[in-house]
Amino acid sequence: MLNRSRRLRTSSAIRNLVAETDLRPRHIIQPYFVQPHPGTSEIASLPGIGRTGVEDTVRQVEQDLKLGLASVLLFGVPDAEAKSPDGASCCDHDGVIPQAVKALKKAFGSDLIVMTDVCLCGYTSHGHCGLVDDEGVVQNDKTLPFLAEMALRHAEAGADVAAPSDMMDGRVTAIRALLDQNGFTQTSILSYAIKHAGAYYGPFREAADSSPKFGDRKTYQMDPRNAREGLRDALLDIKEGADMLMVKPALPNLDLIWRLREAQLAPICAYHVSSEFSSVKAADRLGWVNGDQLMLEHLIAIRRAGADMIVTYAGREAVEKGWIS
Ligand code: PBG
Ligand code: ZN
């Protein structure tokens, strides 16, 4: 007897019946770049994504919520004048992120999950994710109080989830401790457990104006050649109190998403990062690929590998164009 696997592929109804992977709006986290001045400015390398002032952010989130996109990840894009060597303005009470979080929580309350990026690179004049000494060496332990206070500011404003992306050692412990001391025991931490150094974040750095002015991020972000290192760090993050784990970039790390899923550590979030998105958009513009289909296939692969949720610039588009519902 011929084993006919094709029987279960003969119509879209039967394919839907046996489909193993589900991608829904609830799995999507939509990223936002929030600027201090009003209005919206385009980001050339991230088509469809803008930098928005607080009011425009609230307006856009309102539309996203109607589409069923109920989670956002906010990145602050402060003016150049607000940057300094120690990035201290990341802890300002009236910084752009605390303002945006307050406005979003006032408008949408618990209907919206507000996640905030916690990292110094948008706020330091040198663009590194931590403090640096005179020789340009990153100062891990001196950075921790800044990260913790930044997270506290976001929590005070009403953020649901702090997402440290800096890759300093010990930051989950530092953030958890300061949040708890101040009564924010219910604010979650989504820790970047696996974040590889490399070329995948180019368009993001343009959008957030956060490129390092010298050197690179290889002394704190991970070596893409390593897998066990990431699994070890994920365990450490859980021990330190992380509630959820981030893996990025997503497609180059499907193996690690899968291994974390197998280890059943915590909810896993994959970040489909700026270059993963932009390269599809660019090739689509050249007419070389079907960008819509390719983008959806990216997101499905990430879910199939075991990600519970995906940060993606394609979220809004995916729902608007009916790729997912
Ligand atoms: C900041 C941060 C970066 C990204 C998320 N948080 C950039 C970086 O590490 O240089 C990248 C996201 C993307 O490329 O979409 N630490
Ligand atoms: Zn950073």
Coordinates of C-alpha atoms and ligand atoms in Angstrom, one line a residue:
M1 CA 0.0 0.0 0.0
L2 CA 1.3 3.4 -0.9
N3 CA 1.4 5.7 2.1
R4 CA -0.4 8.8 0.8
S5 CA 0.5 11.8 3.0
R6 CA -1.0 14.0 0.4
R7 CA -4.5 13.0 1.5
L8 CA -4.3 15.6 4.3
R9 CA -3.2 18.3 1.9
T10 CA -6.0 18.1 -0.7
S11 CA -8.0 21.2 0.3
S12 CA -7.5 24.3 2.4
A13 CA -10.2 23.0 4.8
I14 CA -8.3 19.7 5.5
R15 CA -5.0 21.6 5.7
N16 CA -6.6 23.9 8.3
L17 CA -7.9 20.9 10.2
V18 CA -4.5 19.4 10.6
A19 CA -2.4 22.6 10.9
E20 CA -0.1 22.4 13.9
T21 CA 0.8 26.1 14.2
D22 CA -1.4 29.0 15.0
L23 CA -0.5 32.6 14.6
R24 CA -3.0 35.1 16.0
P25 CA -3.0 38.8 16.8
R26 CA -2.7 37.9 20.5
H27 CA 0.8 36.5 19.8
I28 CA 2.0 39.8 18.4
I29 CA 3.8 42.5 20.3
Q30 CA 3.9 45.7 18.2
P31 CA 7.1 47.9 18.7
Y32 CA 6.8 51.7 18.9
F33 CA 9.5 54.4 18.8
V34 CA 8.4 57.3 20.9
Q35 CA 9.8 60.8 20.4
P36 CA 9.5 63.8 22.6
H37 CA 8.1 66.1 20.0
P38 CA 4.6 65.8 18.6
G39 CA 3.8 64.3 15.2
T40 CA 5.1 61.3 13.4
S41 CA 8.4 61.0 11.4
E42 CA 9.0 58.2 9.0
I43 CA 11.9 55.7 9.3
A44 CA 13.1 55.0 5.8
S45 CA 14.4 51.5 6.5
L46 CA 11.3 50.4 8.4
P47 CA 8.5 51.0 6.0
G48 CA 5.2 51.5 7.8
I49 CA 6.8 52.2 11.1
G50 CA 7.3 55.8 12.4
R51 CA 8.7 57.6 15.4
T52 CA 5.6 59.0 17.1
G53 CA 5.0 61.7 19.7
V54 CA 3.0 60.7 22.7
E55 CA -0.4 61.7 21.3
D56 CA 0.2 60.0 17.9
T57 CA 1.4 56.9 19.8
V58 CA -1.9 56.8 21.7
R59 CA -3.9 57.3 18.5
Q60 CA -2.0 54.5 16.7
V61 CA -2.3 52.1 19.6
E62 CA -6.1 52.8 19.6
Q63 CA -6.2 51.5 16.1
D64 CA -4.0 48.6 16.8
L65 CA -6.2 47.6 19.7
K66 CA -9.2 47.5 17.4
L67 CA -7.2 45.1 15.2
G68 CA -6.7 42.9 18.3
L69 CA -3.1 43.9 18.9
A70 CA -3.1 44.3 22.6
S71 CA 0.6 44.4 23.4
V72 CA 3.2 47.1 22.7
L73 CA 6.9 47.4 23.3
L74 CA 8.0 51.0 23.6
F75 CA 11.5 52.4 22.8
G76 CA 12.3 56.0 23.8
V77 CA 14.0 58.2 21.2
P78 CA 15.2 61.2 23.2
D79 CA 16.6 64.4 21.6
A80 CA 20.4 64.6 21.1
E81 CA 20.6 67.3 23.8
A82 CA 19.1 64.8 26.4
K83 CA 22.0 62.4 25.9
S84 CA 25.0 62.3 28.2
P85 CA 27.9 60.0 29.0
D86 CA 26.0 58.2 31.8
G87 CA 22.7 58.3 30.0
A88 CA 21.1 59.6 33.2
S89 CA 18.0 61.1 31.4
C90 CA 16.8 57.5 31.1
C91 CA 15.7 57.9 34.7
D92 CA 13.8 61.3 34.3
H93 CA 10.4 61.3 35.8
D94 CA 9.0 63.3 32.8
G95 CA 11.0 61.3 30.2
V96 CA 9.3 60.4 27.0
I97 CA 8.6 56.8 28.0
P98 CA 7.1 57.6 31.4
Q99 CA 4.9 60.2 29.6
A100 CA 3.8 57.7 26.9
V101 CA 3.1 54.9 29.4
K102 CA 1.0 57.2 31.5
A103 CA -1.0 58.4 28.5
L104 CA -1.5 54.8 27.2
K105 CA -2.6 53.5 30.6
K106 CA -5.0 56.4 31.1
A107 CA -6.5 55.7 27.7
F108 CA -6.6 51.9 27.7
G109 CA -6.0 50.6 31.2
S110 CA -5.6 46.9 31.5
D111 CA -6.9 46.3 28.0
L112 CA -3.3 47.0 26.8
I113 CA -0.1 45.4 27.8
V114 CA 2.6 48.0 27.9
M115 CA 6.2 46.7 27.7
T116 CA 9.1 49.1 27.9
D117 CA 12.7 48.6 26.6
V118 CA 15.2 49.1 29.4
C119 CA 18.6 50.0 28.1
L120 CA 20.9 53.0 28.1
C121 CA 22.0 53.1 24.4
G122 CA 19.3 55.6 23.4
Y123 CA 20.3 57.9 26.2
T124 CA 24.1 57.7 26.3
S125 CA 26.1 60.1 24.1
H126 CA 28.5 57.3 23.1
G127 CA 25.6 55.0 22.2
H128 CA 26.7 52.0 24.3
C129 CA 24.2 50.1 26.4
G130 CA 26.0 50.8 29.6
L131 CA 28.4 53.3 31.2
V132 CA 31.9 53.3 29.8
D133 CA 35.2 54.4 31.5
D134 CA 37.8 56.7 29.9
E135 CA 39.2 53.8 27.9
G136 CA 35.8 53.0 26.5
V137 CA 35.4 49.8 28.6
V138 CA 31.8 49.1 29.6
Q139 CA 31.2 49.4 33.3
N140 CA 28.8 46.5 34.1
D141 CA 28.2 47.1 37.8
K142 CA 28.0 50.9 37.6
T143 CA 25.3 50.5 34.9
L144 CA 23.0 48.4 37.1
P145 CA 21.5 51.1 39.3
F146 CA 20.7 53.2 36.2
L147 CA 18.8 50.2 34.6
A148 CA 17.0 49.5 37.8
E149 CA 15.9 53.1 38.2
M150 CA 14.8 53.3 34.6
A151 CA 12.7 50.3 35.0
L152 CA 11.2 51.7 38.2
R153 CA 10.3 55.0 36.4
H154 CA 8.4 52.9 33.8
A155 CA 6.7 50.8 36.5
E156 CA 5.7 54.0 38.4
A157 CA 4.1 55.3 35.2
G158 CA 2.1 52.0 34.9
A159 CA 4.2 49.7 32.6
D160 CA 3.2 46.1 32.9
V161 CA 6.5 44.6 31.7
A162 CA 10.1 45.8 31.9
A163 CA 12.2 44.4 29.0
P164 CA 15.9 44.9 29.7
S165 CA 17.9 44.6 26.4
D166 CA 21.3 45.9 27.7
M167 CA 22.9 42.5 28.3
M168 CA 24.7 43.5 31.5
D169 CA 25.2 40.7 34.0
G170 CA 23.0 40.9 37.1
R171 CA 20.5 43.3 35.8
V172 CA 17.5 41.2 36.4
T173 CA 18.4 40.9 40.1
A174 CA 18.9 44.6 40.3
I175 CA 15.7 45.5 38.6
R176 CA 13.6 42.9 40.5
A177 CA 15.0 44.1 43.8
L178 CA 14.3 47.8 43.2
L179 CA 10.8 47.1 41.8
D180 CA 9.9 45.0 44.8
Q181 CA 11.4 47.5 47.3
N182 CA 9.1 50.1 45.9
G183 CA 6.0 47.9 45.9
F184 CA 6.0 47.0 42.2
T185 CA 5.9 43.3 42.9
Q186 CA 3.4 42.7 40.0
T187 CA 5.5 44.3 37.3
S188 CA 7.0 41.6 35.1
I189 CA 10.4 41.3 33.7
L190 CA 10.9 40.1 30.1
S191 CA 14.6 39.5 30.0
Y192 CA 16.7 39.3 26.8
A193 CA 18.2 36.0 27.6
I194 CA 19.7 35.4 24.2
K195 CA 20.7 38.4 22.2
H196 CA 23.4 38.0 19.6
A197 CA 25.8 40.7 18.5
G198 CA 26.0 41.5 14.8
A199 CA 24.5 43.1 11.8
Y200 CA 20.8 42.4 12.5
Y201 CA 20.0 45.6 14.3
G202 CA 21.0 48.3 11.7
P203 CA 17.6 49.8 10.9
F204 CA 16.6 49.8 14.5
R205 CA 19.7 51.8 15.4
E206 CA 18.8 54.3 12.7
A207 CA 15.3 54.6 14.1
A208 CA 16.4 54.9 17.7
D209 CA 19.5 56.9 17.0
S210 CA 21.4 54.4 19.2
S211 CA 24.5 53.3 17.3
P212 CA 27.7 53.0 19.3
K213 CA 30.0 55.9 18.4
F214 CA 33.0 53.7 18.8
G215 CA 33.7 49.9 18.9
D216 CA 30.9 47.4 18.9
R217 CA 28.6 45.5 21.3
K218 CA 30.6 42.3 21.3
T219 CA 31.7 42.6 24.9
Y220 CA 28.1 42.4 26.1
Q221 CA 26.0 40.9 23.4
M222 CA 26.5 37.2 22.6
D223 CA 28.6 35.5 20.0
P224 CA 26.3 34.0 17.3
R225 CA 28.6 30.9 17.2
N226 CA 27.3 30.0 20.7
A227 CA 24.2 28.1 21.7
R228 CA 25.1 26.6 25.1
E229 CA 26.1 30.1 26.3
G230 CA 22.6 31.3 25.6
L231 CA 20.9 28.5 27.4
R232 CA 23.1 29.1 30.4
D233 CA 22.2 32.7 30.5
A234 CA 18.6 31.9 30.1
L235 CA 18.8 29.7 33.3
L236 CA 20.5 32.5 35.1
D237 CA 17.9 35.0 34.1
I238 CA 15.2 32.7 35.4
K239 CA 17.1 32.3 38.7
E240 CA 17.4 36.1 39.0
G241 CA 13.6 36.4 38.6
A242 CA 12.8 36.9 34.9
D243 CA 9.2 36.0 34.1
M244 CA 9.6 35.7 30.4
L245 CA 12.6 35.3 28.1
M246 CA 13.5 37.1 24.9
V247 CA 15.5 35.5 22.0
K248 CA 16.8 37.7 19.2
P249 CA 17.2 37.8 16.3
A250 CA 14.5 35.3 15.7
L251 CA 15.2 33.4 12.5
P252 CA 18.9 32.8 13.1
N253 CA 18.0 31.4 16.5
L254 CA 15.2 29.0 15.8
D255 CA 17.3 26.2 17.3
L256 CA 17.6 28.2 20.6
I257 CA 13.9 29.0 20.7
W258 CA 13.2 25.3 20.3
R259 CA 15.7 24.3 23.0
L260 CA 14.3 26.8 25.5
R261 CA 10.8 25.5 24.7
E262 CA 11.9 21.9 25.3
A263 CA 13.5 23.0 28.6
Q264 CA 10.1 24.5 29.5
L265 CA 11.7 27.5 31.2
A266 CA 9.2 30.3 30.9
P267 CA 7.1 32.0 28.2
I268 CA 9.4 32.7 25.2
C269 CA 9.3 35.8 23.2
A270 CA 11.1 36.0 19.9
Y271 CA 12.2 39.3 18.5
H272 CA 11.8 39.4 14.7
V273 CA 14.3 42.3 14.5
S274 CA 14.7 45.2 12.2
S275 CA 17.0 43.6 9.6
E276 CA 14.8 40.6 9.3
F277 CA 11.8 42.8 8.5
S278 CA 13.7 45.3 6.4
S279 CA 15.4 42.8 4.2
V280 CA 12.1 41.3 3.2
K281 CA 10.7 44.8 2.5
A282 CA 13.8 45.7 0.4
A283 CA 13.7 42.5 -1.7
D284 CA 9.9 43.0 -2.2
R285 CA 10.5 46.5 -3.5
L286 CA 13.0 45.1 -5.9
G287 CA 10.4 42.7 -7.1
W288 CA 12.6 39.8 -6.2
V289 CA 10.4 38.2 -3.6
N290 CA 6.7 38.1 -2.5
G291 CA 7.2 40.1 0.6
D292 CA 3.8 39.6 2.1
Q293 CA 4.0 35.8 1.8
L294 CA 7.7 35.7 2.9
M295 CA 7.0 37.8 6.0
L296 CA 4.2 35.6 7.1
E297 CA 6.3 32.5 6.6
H298 CA 9.0 34.1 8.8
L299 CA 6.4 34.6 11.6
I300 CA 4.9 31.1 11.2
A301 CA 8.4 29.5 11.4
I302 CA 9.1 31.4 14.6
R303 CA 5.9 30.2 16.2
R304 CA 6.5 26.7 15.0
A305 CA 9.9 26.7 16.6
G306 CA 8.1 27.3 19.9
A307 CA 7.9 31.1 20.5
D308 CA 4.8 32.0 22.6
M309 CA 4.9 35.6 21.3
I310 CA 6.7 37.6 18.6
V311 CA 7.9 41.2 18.6
T312 CA 7.5 42.2 15.0
Y313 CA 7.3 45.4 12.9
A314 CA 5.0 43.4 10.6
G315 CA 2.3 43.0 13.3
R316 CA -0.1 45.7 12.3
E317 CA 0.4 44.9 8.6
A318 CA -0.2 41.2 9.2
V319 CA -3.7 41.9 10.7
E320 CA -4.6 44.8 8.3
K321 CA -3.8 42.7 5.2
G322 CA -5.6 39.7 6.7
W323 CA -2.6 37.4 6.8
I324 CA -3.7 36.6 10.4
S325 CA -6.9 37.1 12.3
Ligands
PBG1 C1 18.7 48.3 22.5 C2 18.0 47.4 21.5 C3 18.4 47.1 20.2 C4 17.3 46.3 19.7 C5 16.4 46.2 20.7 N1 16.8 46.8 21.8 C6 19.6 47.5 19.4 C7 20.9 47.1 19.8 O1 21.1 46.2 20.6 O2 21.8 47.7 19.2 C8 17.3 45.8 18.3 C9 15.9 45.6 17.7 C10 15.9 45.5 16.2 O3 16.9 45.5 15.5 O4 14.7 45.6 15.8 N2 19.6 47.6 23.3
ZN2 ZN 21.1 49.1 24.2

